[in-house]
Amino acid sequence: MRPREIRPRVYWVGAIDWDRRLFDALIPLPDGTSYNSYLIKGSEKTALIDSVDPTMQDVLINHLSQLEVESVDYVVANHAEQDHSGAIPRVLEKYPQAKVIATPRCKGVLADLLMIPEERFITVNDKETILLGGRTLEFIHAPWVHWPETMLTYLREDKILFPCDLFGSHLATTDLYVTDEGQVYEAAKRYYAEIMMPFQTNIQKNLEKIKDYAIDIIAPSHGPLYDRPEFILKAYHSWVFDEPKNIVVLPYISMHGSTRKMVEYLVEALAQRDVTVQQFDLAATDIGKLALALVDAATIVIGTPTVLAGPHPNTAYAAFLANVLRPKLKFVSIIGSYGWGGRTVEQLAGMLPNLKVELLSPVLIKGSPREADFKALDNLAKTIARKHKEHNFI
Ligand code: FEO
């Protein structure tokens, strides 16, 4: 892929990682990803906005050579995580006069992670600007999207916002701009769920902060650019501000079939009451899909057998994940089967301290489900449907 011109003398110079399947040794990447870096040539100064993952630094350097970039004056580090900052040392080596522009906090993190020397930094305050000659970069501090040191960069004359991770999507594509909004909506929502959702309140504040900026293009550091910014702004607005929907997320494990029978019964009982259910077999599911489902869900029901007197480790992992992702959930319940005893409910429920949820009567049964157990599941479905209705979750 060659550099792509976005506006006269403004270029995409990033790298597309088609084959990467795991991020942070944690997050599945079914569609690969990209590390978007941008070059802006003013009449006097040249700036690079973010770099690329260190594994692809040669791609970035090659792009700069193709554009015959003889000098880079500024390397803007919107965010210190290495998929954007990891190639900065190589850029600094190639362009010895270049300075790294970062928030004071980002400077500290970059110095720790990449050992960039003090004299290579210029720190910027919120709303500070630098002039490139005919072009102005404004730096908007936006902490906690998703690290404490993050900022956004706004190119005033071209009305382009470079928000780094915010609004991004893990999607490898040759399209510079979004062409298939359905596909990008799903990828961006998954990205939001996995990376941004724990910082919903901070994102609300930052959306407020940028609402009066005229924006023609949003150029994130992962996935395609938005030349119709209202598409992603509206989506984010709904994810962070809207009430949850009439949805139950049901991650479960079944070892010998009893818990599965209960799950199938409950799913049907909820569906009969017009509650949408998303069911995930944790032995096989893509954990990113589970995270995505949690964005809008009002209730999580965890289905687990009892293993060694507690929940199955896979369901403990799902509970841990839901707790750290901090979705808008309002209700939780636990169903499952045990052989002789244990503290499954106490242990699982105790793993959700971050969630402001009401625990609805769990249904834990001995062995295979019988008539009374199915009745208890019916009651649980009835309670969930009623609670959703009372809150007007639609
Ligand atoms: Fe794309 Fe937080 O790094």
Tab-separated table of C-alpha atoms and ligand atoms in Angstrom:
chain	number	residue	atom	x	y	z
A	1	MET	CA	0.000	0.000	0.000
A	2	ARG	CA	1.364	3.427	-0.951
A	3	PRO	CA	0.752	6.658	1.017
A	4	ARG	CA	-2.745	8.065	0.457
A	5	GLU	CA	-3.509	11.764	0.050
A	6	ILE	CA	-6.357	12.946	2.297
A	7	ARG	CA	-6.073	16.666	1.512
A	8	PRO	CA	-3.344	18.525	-0.359
A	9	ARG	CA	-0.121	17.843	1.592
A	10	VAL	CA	-1.960	15.738	4.213
A	11	TYR	CA	-1.283	12.005	3.862
A	12	TRP	CA	-2.110	8.665	5.424
A	13	VAL	CA	1.258	6.951	5.915
A	14	GLY	CA	0.251	4.056	8.178
A	15	ALA	CA	0.416	0.272	8.010
A	16	ILE	CA	-2.265	-2.361	7.512
A	17	ASP	CA	-1.879	-5.508	9.606
A	18	TRP	CA	-4.057	-8.022	7.767
A	19	ASP	CA	-2.883	-11.076	9.650
A	20	ARG	CA	-2.789	-10.011	13.288
A	21	ARG	CA	-5.296	-12.069	15.252
A	22	LEU	CA	-4.679	-11.008	18.848
A	23	PHE	CA	-4.108	-7.610	20.441
A	24	ASP	CA	-2.507	-7.086	23.859
A	25	ALA	CA	-2.290	-10.908	23.949
A	26	LEU	CA	-5.982	-10.675	24.888
A	27	ILE	CA	-8.331	-9.162	22.313
A	28	PRO	CA	-9.320	-11.231	19.254
A	29	LEU	CA	-8.885	-9.440	15.923
A	30	PRO	CA	-11.083	-11.377	13.467
A	31	ASP	CA	-10.566	-8.705	10.808
A	32	GLY	CA	-6.942	-7.706	11.490
A	33	THR	CA	-6.244	-4.031	12.167
A	34	SER	CA	-4.340	-0.993	10.950
A	35	TYR	CA	-2.015	1.503	12.612
A	36	ASN	CA	-2.801	4.826	10.997
A	37	SER	CA	-0.128	7.469	10.946
A	38	TYR	CA	-0.569	10.812	9.186
A	39	LEU	CA	1.863	13.296	7.655
A	40	ILE	CA	1.049	16.994	7.422
A	41	LYS	CA	3.303	19.252	5.399
A	42	GLY	CA	2.959	22.939	6.287
A	43	SER	CA	4.805	25.595	4.281
A	44	GLU	CA	7.417	25.775	7.062
A	45	LYS	CA	7.169	22.668	9.221
A	46	THR	CA	6.235	19.031	8.803
A	47	ALA	CA	4.416	16.993	11.421
A	48	LEU	CA	3.776	13.292	11.800
A	49	ILE	CA	0.668	12.352	13.776
A	50	ASP	CA	1.314	9.133	15.723
A	51	SER	CA	3.471	6.312	14.365
A	52	VAL	CA	2.803	2.595	13.915
A	53	ASP	CA	3.313	-0.675	15.743
A	54	PRO	CA	7.062	-1.388	15.996
A	55	THR	CA	6.606	-4.612	14.015
A	56	MET	CA	5.660	-2.456	11.004
A	57	GLN	CA	8.011	0.480	11.413
A	58	ASP	CA	9.694	-0.239	8.082
A	59	VAL	CA	6.362	0.354	6.340
A	60	LEU	CA	6.106	3.824	7.879
A	61	ILE	CA	9.694	4.722	7.069
A	62	ASN	CA	9.192	3.503	3.508
A	63	HIS	CA	6.086	5.695	3.165
A	64	LEU	CA	8.025	8.733	4.308
A	65	SER	CA	10.727	7.934	1.753
A	66	GLN	CA	8.142	7.565	-1.011
A	67	LEU	CA	6.871	11.057	-0.184
A	68	GLU	CA	10.478	12.306	-0.197
A	69	VAL	CA	10.146	13.662	3.326
A	70	GLU	CA	13.507	15.212	4.088
A	71	SER	CA	12.670	16.578	7.469
A	72	VAL	CA	10.105	15.927	10.161
A	73	ASP	CA	9.895	18.692	12.747
A	74	TYR	CA	7.234	17.288	15.036
A	75	VAL	CA	6.040	13.810	15.923
A	76	VAL	CA	2.706	14.179	17.669
A	77	ALA	CA	2.148	11.368	20.179
A	78	ASN	CA	-1.557	11.429	20.957
A	79	HIS	CA	-1.191	8.245	22.984
A	80	ALA	CA	1.760	6.330	24.412
A	81	GLU	CA	0.617	2.756	23.767
A	82	GLN	CA	3.195	1.039	21.617
A	83	ASP	CA	0.956	0.246	18.639
A	84	HIS	CA	1.097	4.019	17.966
A	85	SER	CA	4.284	5.106	19.666
A	86	GLY	CA	6.493	2.070	19.076
A	87	ALA	CA	8.039	3.387	15.868
A	88	ILE	CA	8.745	6.882	17.257
A	89	PRO	CA	12.342	6.042	18.269
A	90	ARG	CA	13.042	4.959	14.682
A	91	VAL	CA	11.523	8.203	13.323
A	92	LEU	CA	13.598	10.252	15.778
A	93	GLU	CA	16.702	8.406	14.665
A	94	LYS	CA	15.961	9.111	10.985
A	95	TYR	CA	15.053	12.763	11.610
A	96	PRO	CA	17.454	14.020	14.308
A	97	GLN	CA	15.824	17.466	14.529
A	98	ALA	CA	12.338	16.061	15.199
A	99	LYS	CA	10.666	16.730	18.551
A	100	VAL	CA	7.932	14.652	20.148
A	101	ILE	CA	4.807	16.617	21.035
A	102	ALA	CA	2.872	15.111	23.927
A	103	THR	CA	0.878	15.924	27.045
A	104	PRO	CA	3.070	16.177	30.158
A	105	ARG	CA	1.713	12.820	31.326
A	106	CYS	CA	2.352	11.203	27.941
A	107	LYS	CA	5.932	12.433	28.028
A	108	GLY	CA	6.504	10.526	31.256
A	109	VAL	CA	4.959	7.329	29.912
A	110	LEU	CA	6.912	7.535	26.642
A	111	ALA	CA	10.145	8.134	28.521
A	112	ASP	CA	9.442	5.018	30.605
A	113	LEU	CA	8.296	2.778	27.762
A	114	LEU	CA	10.595	3.846	24.946
A	115	MET	CA	13.439	5.607	26.742
A	116	ILE	CA	13.088	8.726	24.624
A	117	PRO	CA	15.456	11.345	26.071
A	118	GLU	CA	14.133	14.473	27.783
A	119	GLU	CA	15.488	16.892	25.182
A	120	ARG	CA	13.437	15.325	22.400
A	121	PHE	CA	10.101	16.361	23.961
A	122	ILE	CA	7.865	19.414	23.720
A	123	THR	CA	4.899	19.190	26.103
A	124	VAL	CA	1.638	20.916	25.253
A	125	ASN	CA	-1.222	22.150	27.394
A	126	ASP	CA	-4.888	21.654	26.637
A	127	LYS	CA	-5.964	23.715	23.579
A	128	GLU	CA	-2.372	24.759	22.838
A	129	THR	CA	-1.512	25.169	19.157
A	130	ILE	CA	1.535	24.947	16.941
A	131	LEU	CA	1.876	26.500	13.501
A	132	LEU	CA	3.226	24.547	10.563
A	133	GLY	CA	2.927	27.421	8.060
A	134	GLY	CA	-0.568	27.766	6.625
A	135	ARG	CA	-1.721	25.004	8.943
A	136	THR	CA	-2.465	24.915	12.644
A	137	LEU	CA	-2.491	21.943	14.963
A	138	GLU	CA	-4.581	22.253	18.117
A	139	PHE	CA	-4.077	19.756	20.925
A	140	ILE	CA	-7.126	18.761	22.929
A	141	HIS	CA	-6.382	16.934	26.144
A	142	ALA	CA	-8.712	13.954	26.451
A	143	PRO	CA	-7.571	11.867	29.402
A	144	TRP	CA	-8.672	8.263	29.774
A	145	VAL	CA	-9.537	7.388	26.209
A	146	HIS	CA	-8.214	4.915	27.154
A	147	TRP	CA	-5.021	5.732	29.064
A	148	PRO	CA	-4.539	8.719	31.372
A	149	GLU	CA	-2.181	10.546	29.015
A	150	THR	CA	-4.315	10.687	25.844
A	151	MET	CA	-5.050	13.715	23.671
A	152	LEU	CA	-6.684	14.446	20.322
A	153	THR	CA	-5.169	16.618	17.586
A	154	TYR	CA	-7.262	18.951	15.437
A	155	LEU	CA	-6.039	20.316	12.118
A	156	ARG	CA	-7.957	23.577	11.995
A	157	GLU	CA	-7.735	24.633	8.359
A	158	ASP	CA	-8.808	21.217	7.036
A	159	LYS	CA	-11.214	20.451	9.893
A	160	ILE	CA	-9.649	17.035	10.478
A	161	LEU	CA	-9.727	15.441	13.926
A	162	PHE	CA	-7.012	12.897	14.746
A	163	PRO	CA	-8.363	11.139	17.867
A	164	CYS	CA	-5.959	8.163	17.940
A	165	ASP	CA	-7.788	5.178	19.540
A	166	LEU	CA	-11.075	7.026	20.133
A	167	PHE	CA	-13.594	6.209	17.355
A	168	GLY	CA	-11.230	3.541	15.981
A	169	SER	CA	-12.008	0.065	14.705
A	170	HIS	CA	-9.848	-3.020	14.373
A	171	LEU	CA	-10.411	-3.514	10.675
A	172	ALA	CA	-7.839	-4.145	7.957
A	173	THR	CA	-9.092	-2.693	4.692
A	174	THR	CA	-7.773	-1.048	1.559
A	175	ASP	CA	-10.560	1.535	1.834
A	176	LEU	CA	-9.203	4.847	3.093
A	177	TYR	CA	-12.704	5.956	4.116
A	178	VAL	CA	-15.646	3.976	5.444
A	179	THR	CA	-17.537	2.420	2.549
A	180	ASP	CA	-19.630	-0.198	4.338
A	181	GLU	CA	-21.123	1.507	7.398
A	182	GLY	CA	-22.733	-1.724	8.665
A	183	GLN	CA	-19.374	-3.508	8.734
A	184	VAL	CA	-17.567	-0.586	10.360
A	185	TYR	CA	-20.369	-0.044	12.886
A	186	GLU	CA	-19.896	-3.605	14.152
A	187	ALA	CA	-16.087	-3.325	14.225
A	188	ALA	CA	-16.166	0.102	15.913
A	189	LYS	CA	-18.712	-1.096	18.484
A	190	ARG	CA	-16.594	-4.147	19.269
A	191	TYR	CA	-13.602	-1.820	19.618
A	192	TYR	CA	-15.577	0.486	21.905
A	193	ALA	CA	-16.683	-2.501	24.017
A	194	GLU	CA	-13.195	-3.914	24.444
A	195	ILE	CA	-11.176	-0.719	24.829
A	196	MET	CA	-13.353	2.276	25.661
A	197	MET	CA	-16.414	1.039	27.569
A	198	PRO	CA	-14.702	1.069	31.005
A	199	PHE	CA	-14.221	4.831	30.494
A	200	GLN	CA	-17.780	5.688	29.530
A	201	THR	CA	-17.941	8.734	31.829
A	202	ASN	CA	-14.680	10.147	30.480
A	203	ILE	CA	-15.897	9.619	26.934
A	204	GLN	CA	-19.116	11.478	27.734
A	205	LYS	CA	-17.014	14.447	28.893
A	206	ASN	CA	-14.772	14.311	25.841
A	207	LEU	CA	-17.728	14.122	23.445
A	208	GLU	CA	-19.033	17.274	25.115
A	209	LYS	CA	-15.626	18.867	24.753
A	210	ILE	CA	-15.415	18.361	20.980
A	211	LYS	CA	-19.062	19.021	20.142
A	212	ASP	CA	-18.464	22.608	18.971
A	213	TYR	CA	-15.561	21.779	16.677
A	214	ALA	CA	-16.354	21.798	12.963
A	215	ILE	CA	-15.193	18.371	11.807
A	216	ASP	CA	-15.143	17.258	8.174
A	217	ILE	CA	-13.040	14.126	8.688
A	218	ILE	CA	-12.295	11.949	11.710
A	219	ALA	CA	-9.003	10.167	11.137
A	220	PRO	CA	-8.529	7.552	13.883
A	221	SER	CA	-5.444	5.443	14.377
A	222	HIS	CA	-7.181	2.113	13.704
A	223	GLY	CA	-9.521	1.304	10.817
A	224	PRO	CA	-10.894	3.466	8.013
A	225	LEU	CA	-11.388	7.251	8.223
A	226	TYR	CA	-14.812	8.827	8.595
A	227	ASP	CA	-15.666	11.400	5.922
A	228	ARG	CA	-19.182	11.369	7.361
A	229	PRO	CA	-18.193	11.976	11.007
A	230	GLU	CA	-21.781	12.142	12.259
A	231	PHE	CA	-22.010	8.370	11.633
A	232	ILE	CA	-19.476	7.494	14.344
A	233	LEU	CA	-20.278	10.464	16.607
A	234	LYS	CA	-23.923	9.407	16.712
A	235	ALA	CA	-22.967	5.793	17.397
A	236	TYR	CA	-20.672	6.789	20.276
A	237	HIS	CA	-23.319	9.114	21.637
A	238	SER	CA	-25.772	6.228	21.792
A	239	TRP	CA	-23.260	3.805	23.353
A	240	VAL	CA	-22.240	6.156	26.159
A	241	PHE	CA	-25.452	8.097	26.873
A	242	ASP	CA	-28.405	5.811	26.080
A	243	GLU	CA	-30.168	3.586	28.612
A	244	PRO	CA	-29.547	-0.163	28.180
A	245	LYS	CA	-31.901	-2.114	25.946
A	246	ASN	CA	-34.321	-4.981	26.500
A	247	ILE	CA	-31.486	-7.505	26.122
A	248	VAL	CA	-30.174	-10.381	28.238
A	249	VAL	CA	-26.625	-11.593	27.675
A	250	LEU	CA	-26.203	-15.208	28.684
A	251	PRO	CA	-22.644	-16.563	28.786
A	252	TYR	CA	-22.537	-20.158	29.975
A	253	ILE	CA	-20.627	-23.400	30.236
A	254	SER	CA	-22.110	-26.857	30.478
A	255	MET	CA	-19.967	-29.884	31.314
A	256	HIS	CA	-22.482	-32.723	31.088
A	257	GLY	CA	-25.630	-31.063	29.738
A	258	SER	CA	-27.636	-30.069	32.846
A	259	THR	CA	-26.712	-26.379	32.740
A	260	ARG	CA	-27.261	-26.383	28.966
A	261	LYS	CA	-30.849	-27.649	29.472
A	262	MET	CA	-31.451	-24.797	31.905
A	263	VAL	CA	-29.955	-22.249	29.517
A	264	GLU	CA	-32.086	-23.454	26.625
A	265	TYR	CA	-35.212	-23.343	28.767
A	266	LEU	CA	-34.502	-19.841	30.073
A	267	VAL	CA	-33.691	-18.499	26.599
A	268	GLU	CA	-37.051	-19.784	25.331
A	269	ALA	CA	-38.888	-18.431	28.384
A	270	LEU	CA	-37.352	-14.984	27.840
A	271	ALA	CA	-38.027	-15.029	24.099
A	272	GLN	CA	-41.691	-15.883	24.822
A	273	ARG	CA	-41.797	-12.693	26.888
A	274	ASP	CA	-40.272	-10.615	24.066
A	275	VAL	CA	-36.882	-10.221	25.724
A	276	THR	CA	-33.938	-10.448	23.311
A	277	VAL	CA	-31.279	-12.935	24.418
A	278	GLN	CA	-27.700	-13.314	23.247
A	279	GLN	CA	-26.339	-16.706	24.279
A	280	PHE	CA	-22.598	-17.500	24.351
A	281	ASP	CA	-21.049	-20.920	24.923
A	282	LEU	CA	-17.841	-19.880	26.659
A	283	ALA	CA	-16.067	-23.060	25.573
A	284	ALA	CA	-16.120	-21.769	22.005
A	285	THR	CA	-17.112	-18.113	21.859
A	286	ASP	CA	-15.086	-15.191	20.582
A	287	ILE	CA	-14.769	-13.140	23.768
A	288	GLY	CA	-14.950	-9.914	21.724
A	289	LYS	CA	-18.505	-10.838	20.680
A	290	LEU	CA	-19.450	-11.202	24.325
A	291	ALA	CA	-17.963	-7.772	25.080
A	292	LEU	CA	-19.857	-6.291	22.137
A	293	ALA	CA	-23.150	-7.745	23.383
A	294	LEU	CA	-22.581	-6.162	26.791
A	295	VAL	CA	-22.664	-2.616	25.354
A	296	ASP	CA	-26.475	-2.521	25.172
A	297	ALA	CA	-27.590	-5.303	27.535
A	298	ALA	CA	-29.697	-4.570	30.614
A	299	THR	CA	-29.176	-7.995	32.223
A	300	ILE	CA	-26.481	-10.659	32.374
A	301	VAL	CA	-27.344	-14.206	33.376
A	302	ILE	CA	-24.323	-16.435	33.894
A	303	GLY	CA	-24.871	-20.169	33.419
A	304	THR	CA	-22.326	-22.292	35.237
A	305	PRO	CA	-21.776	-25.759	36.573
A	306	THR	CA	-20.048	-26.067	39.935
A	307	VAL	CA	-16.427	-27.179	39.730
A	308	LEU	CA	-14.287	-27.713	42.820
A	309	ALA	CA	-16.951	-26.028	44.957
A	310	GLY	CA	-17.103	-22.863	42.810
A	311	PRO	CA	-17.958	-21.569	39.343
A	312	HIS	CA	-16.367	-23.096	36.251
A	313	PRO	CA	-13.170	-21.053	35.541
A	314	ASN	CA	-14.524	-19.955	32.127
A	315	THR	CA	-17.589	-18.399	33.723
A	316	ALA	CA	-15.383	-16.785	36.389
A	317	TYR	CA	-13.425	-15.258	33.499
A	318	ALA	CA	-16.647	-13.967	31.889
A	319	ALA	CA	-17.705	-12.419	35.209
A	320	PHE	CA	-14.263	-10.856	35.643
A	321	LEU	CA	-14.469	-9.445	32.113
A	322	ALA	CA	-17.967	-8.012	32.624
A	323	ASN	CA	-16.778	-6.436	35.869
A	324	VAL	CA	-13.744	-4.696	34.357
A	325	LEU	CA	-15.551	-3.587	31.182
A	326	ARG	CA	-18.198	-1.821	33.317
A	327	PRO	CA	-21.146	-2.042	30.913
A	328	LYS	CA	-24.488	-0.376	31.647
A	329	LEU	CA	-25.996	-3.592	33.078
A	330	LYS	CA	-28.739	-3.188	35.684
A	331	PHE	CA	-29.468	-6.805	36.647
A	332	VAL	CA	-27.550	-10.021	37.121
A	333	SER	CA	-28.543	-13.582	37.800
A	334	ILE	CA	-26.831	-16.950	37.968
A	335	ILE	CA	-28.167	-20.324	36.930
A	336	GLY	CA	-26.575	-23.755	36.853
A	337	SER	CA	-26.261	-27.223	38.210
A	338	TYR	CA	-24.040	-28.770	40.900
A	339	GLY	CA	-23.276	-32.326	41.953
A	340	TRP	CA	-23.007	-32.105	45.723
A	341	GLY	CA	-22.494	-28.486	46.859
A	342	GLY	CA	-20.353	-25.371	46.750
A	343	ARG	CA	-20.348	-21.580	46.956
A	344	THR	CA	-20.858	-20.837	43.275
A	345	VAL	CA	-23.372	-17.986	43.609
A	346	GLU	CA	-21.470	-16.183	46.361
A	347	GLN	CA	-18.200	-16.471	44.483
A	348	LEU	CA	-19.549	-15.320	41.096
A	349	ALA	CA	-21.695	-12.516	42.502
A	350	GLY	CA	-18.703	-11.362	44.543
A	351	MET	CA	-16.716	-10.909	41.343
A	352	LEU	CA	-18.899	-8.020	40.124
A	353	PRO	CA	-18.176	-5.146	42.547
A	354	ASN	CA	-17.836	-2.550	39.736
A	355	LEU	CA	-21.328	-3.185	38.401
A	356	LYS	CA	-24.276	-1.345	39.875
A	357	VAL	CA	-26.558	-4.336	39.455
A	358	GLU	CA	-29.421	-5.898	41.317
A	359	LEU	CA	-29.035	-9.657	41.857
A	360	LEU	CA	-32.182	-11.453	40.727
A	361	SER	CA	-33.004	-14.812	42.378
A	362	PRO	CA	-30.379	-17.313	41.174
A	363	VAL	CA	-31.469	-20.793	40.133
A	364	LEU	CA	-28.843	-23.307	41.283
A	365	ILE	CA	-30.019	-26.899	41.234
A	366	LYS	CA	-28.710	-30.336	42.130
A	367	GLY	CA	-28.186	-32.621	39.143
A	368	SER	CA	-30.528	-32.547	36.176
A	369	PRO	CA	-33.345	-29.948	36.080
A	370	ARG	CA	-36.815	-31.130	37.187
A	371	GLU	CA	-40.256	-29.574	36.978
A	372	ALA	CA	-39.760	-27.301	40.003
A	373	ASP	CA	-36.473	-26.064	38.534
A	374	PHE	CA	-38.083	-25.161	35.216
A	375	LYS	CA	-40.749	-23.304	37.176
A	376	ALA	CA	-37.989	-21.333	38.935
A	377	LEU	CA	-36.517	-20.477	35.530
A	378	ASP	CA	-39.961	-19.339	34.361
A	379	ASN	CA	-40.148	-17.074	37.404
A	380	LEU	CA	-36.709	-15.671	36.650
A	381	ALA	CA	-37.737	-14.935	33.048
A	382	LYS	CA	-40.932	-13.303	34.299
A	383	THR	CA	-38.980	-11.117	36.745
A	384	ILE	CA	-36.458	-10.035	34.097
A	385	ALA	CA	-39.213	-9.151	31.597
A	386	ARG	CA	-41.079	-7.183	34.264
A	387	LYS	CA	-37.974	-5.299	35.414
A	388	HIS	CA	-37.071	-4.374	31.832
A	389	LYS	CA	-40.609	-3.134	31.237
A	390	GLU	CA	-40.652	-1.104	34.467
A	391	HIS	CA	-37.460	0.656	33.353
A	392	ASN	CA	-38.791	1.187	29.811
A	393	PHE	CA	-35.846	-0.699	28.305
A	394	ILE	CA	-36.797	-1.238	24.681
B	1	FEO	FE1	-4.324	1.507	19.682
B	1	FEO	FE2	-4.354	2.161	23.043
B	1	FEO	O1	-3.633	1.659	21.412
